[in-house]
Amino acid sequence: LSFPIWYLDRKGEVPPGRLPHFMIPIVNYHQGHLLVYLNDTYYQLAQRHPDVPRITPQQMEALTTFIDILSSDRLRVDHWLEPGDLQLLNNHCCIHTRTAFRDWEEPHMKRHLLRLWVAPPANVAWPLPDCFAAQYNTTEPGVRGGITVKGYRDCIPLEAE
């Protein structure tokens, strides 16, 4: 899981001058911090690109075993979010997912989820290995984060769409 053999698909969010996929090991130990970059569907989607090496049976077994362990009742913590709740996670150390949900038909009841990228300053940010620049454009604290795509305009809807 810590070898540079894990390719992720950008799912159409391709910054100018970048490939539609990038490589980040799932587990990184860097300057005293254990960092995890886990998104199992993105590894599988990257397989659609002919220049991405095929996932081996050993890789698939390692990934499945890792996810099974992390999903176990012993390690998993479940949260039920209510309207108005806010959840902040450090994506570099907290592995998170969500279960399926059924949205409401009524516009005033629809789920409204916003993704926020926070770029903490150097005095509190964890240092990131160079391979993270493939996703964040830089590893410099206070600057890194977000996805910049040509023709995309920031839009933060105040109501669910």
Steps between C-alpha positions, in 0.01 A plus 500: 500500500797732545659439160452753217278265298153642577346707223184704551256636242423874510137433396503782247653758738822536302706817560671653195819317408418192711411143411150363572658285773771535763701280737507514880586205726210414730719514812782751547719556804647848469683714756344319796145485362310199370296621201232298325352580159226246441230509235438151369267591212753748360763224471257283307389789275864574412511161330312651203817685396727286280820653643411405858648166613237234572418432865652164588316232697742564788417872499128425495538258791701755700245775430202278585663376820589855607144622439351197678716568807416871501128425459488252786277571799814510713650799316204673337316792659149577370352850511148610415501857372195712561400819315736777603780264607854573389770236469865597449755230422868493421498298179862406554438300817123431521367246257134571447213391285126533498223252465233516233215740554167574340443867433165672538290608204395826668750777423499634857593153632782418255844415632742789470865401534789740448864400462749739654875490447695649789867586449639546852809716554845347545494514880212245515499326160639151467789484253411302188732292282566625148264244344202696644575789264346289223161555667542836674732677248743568787588367842564847641298558821241774472487471121423138420153368439208528266455389145552752223339409169500717187160657443374425852360786704473482880136478597372440850124448484318601815214262426503133408486441126 
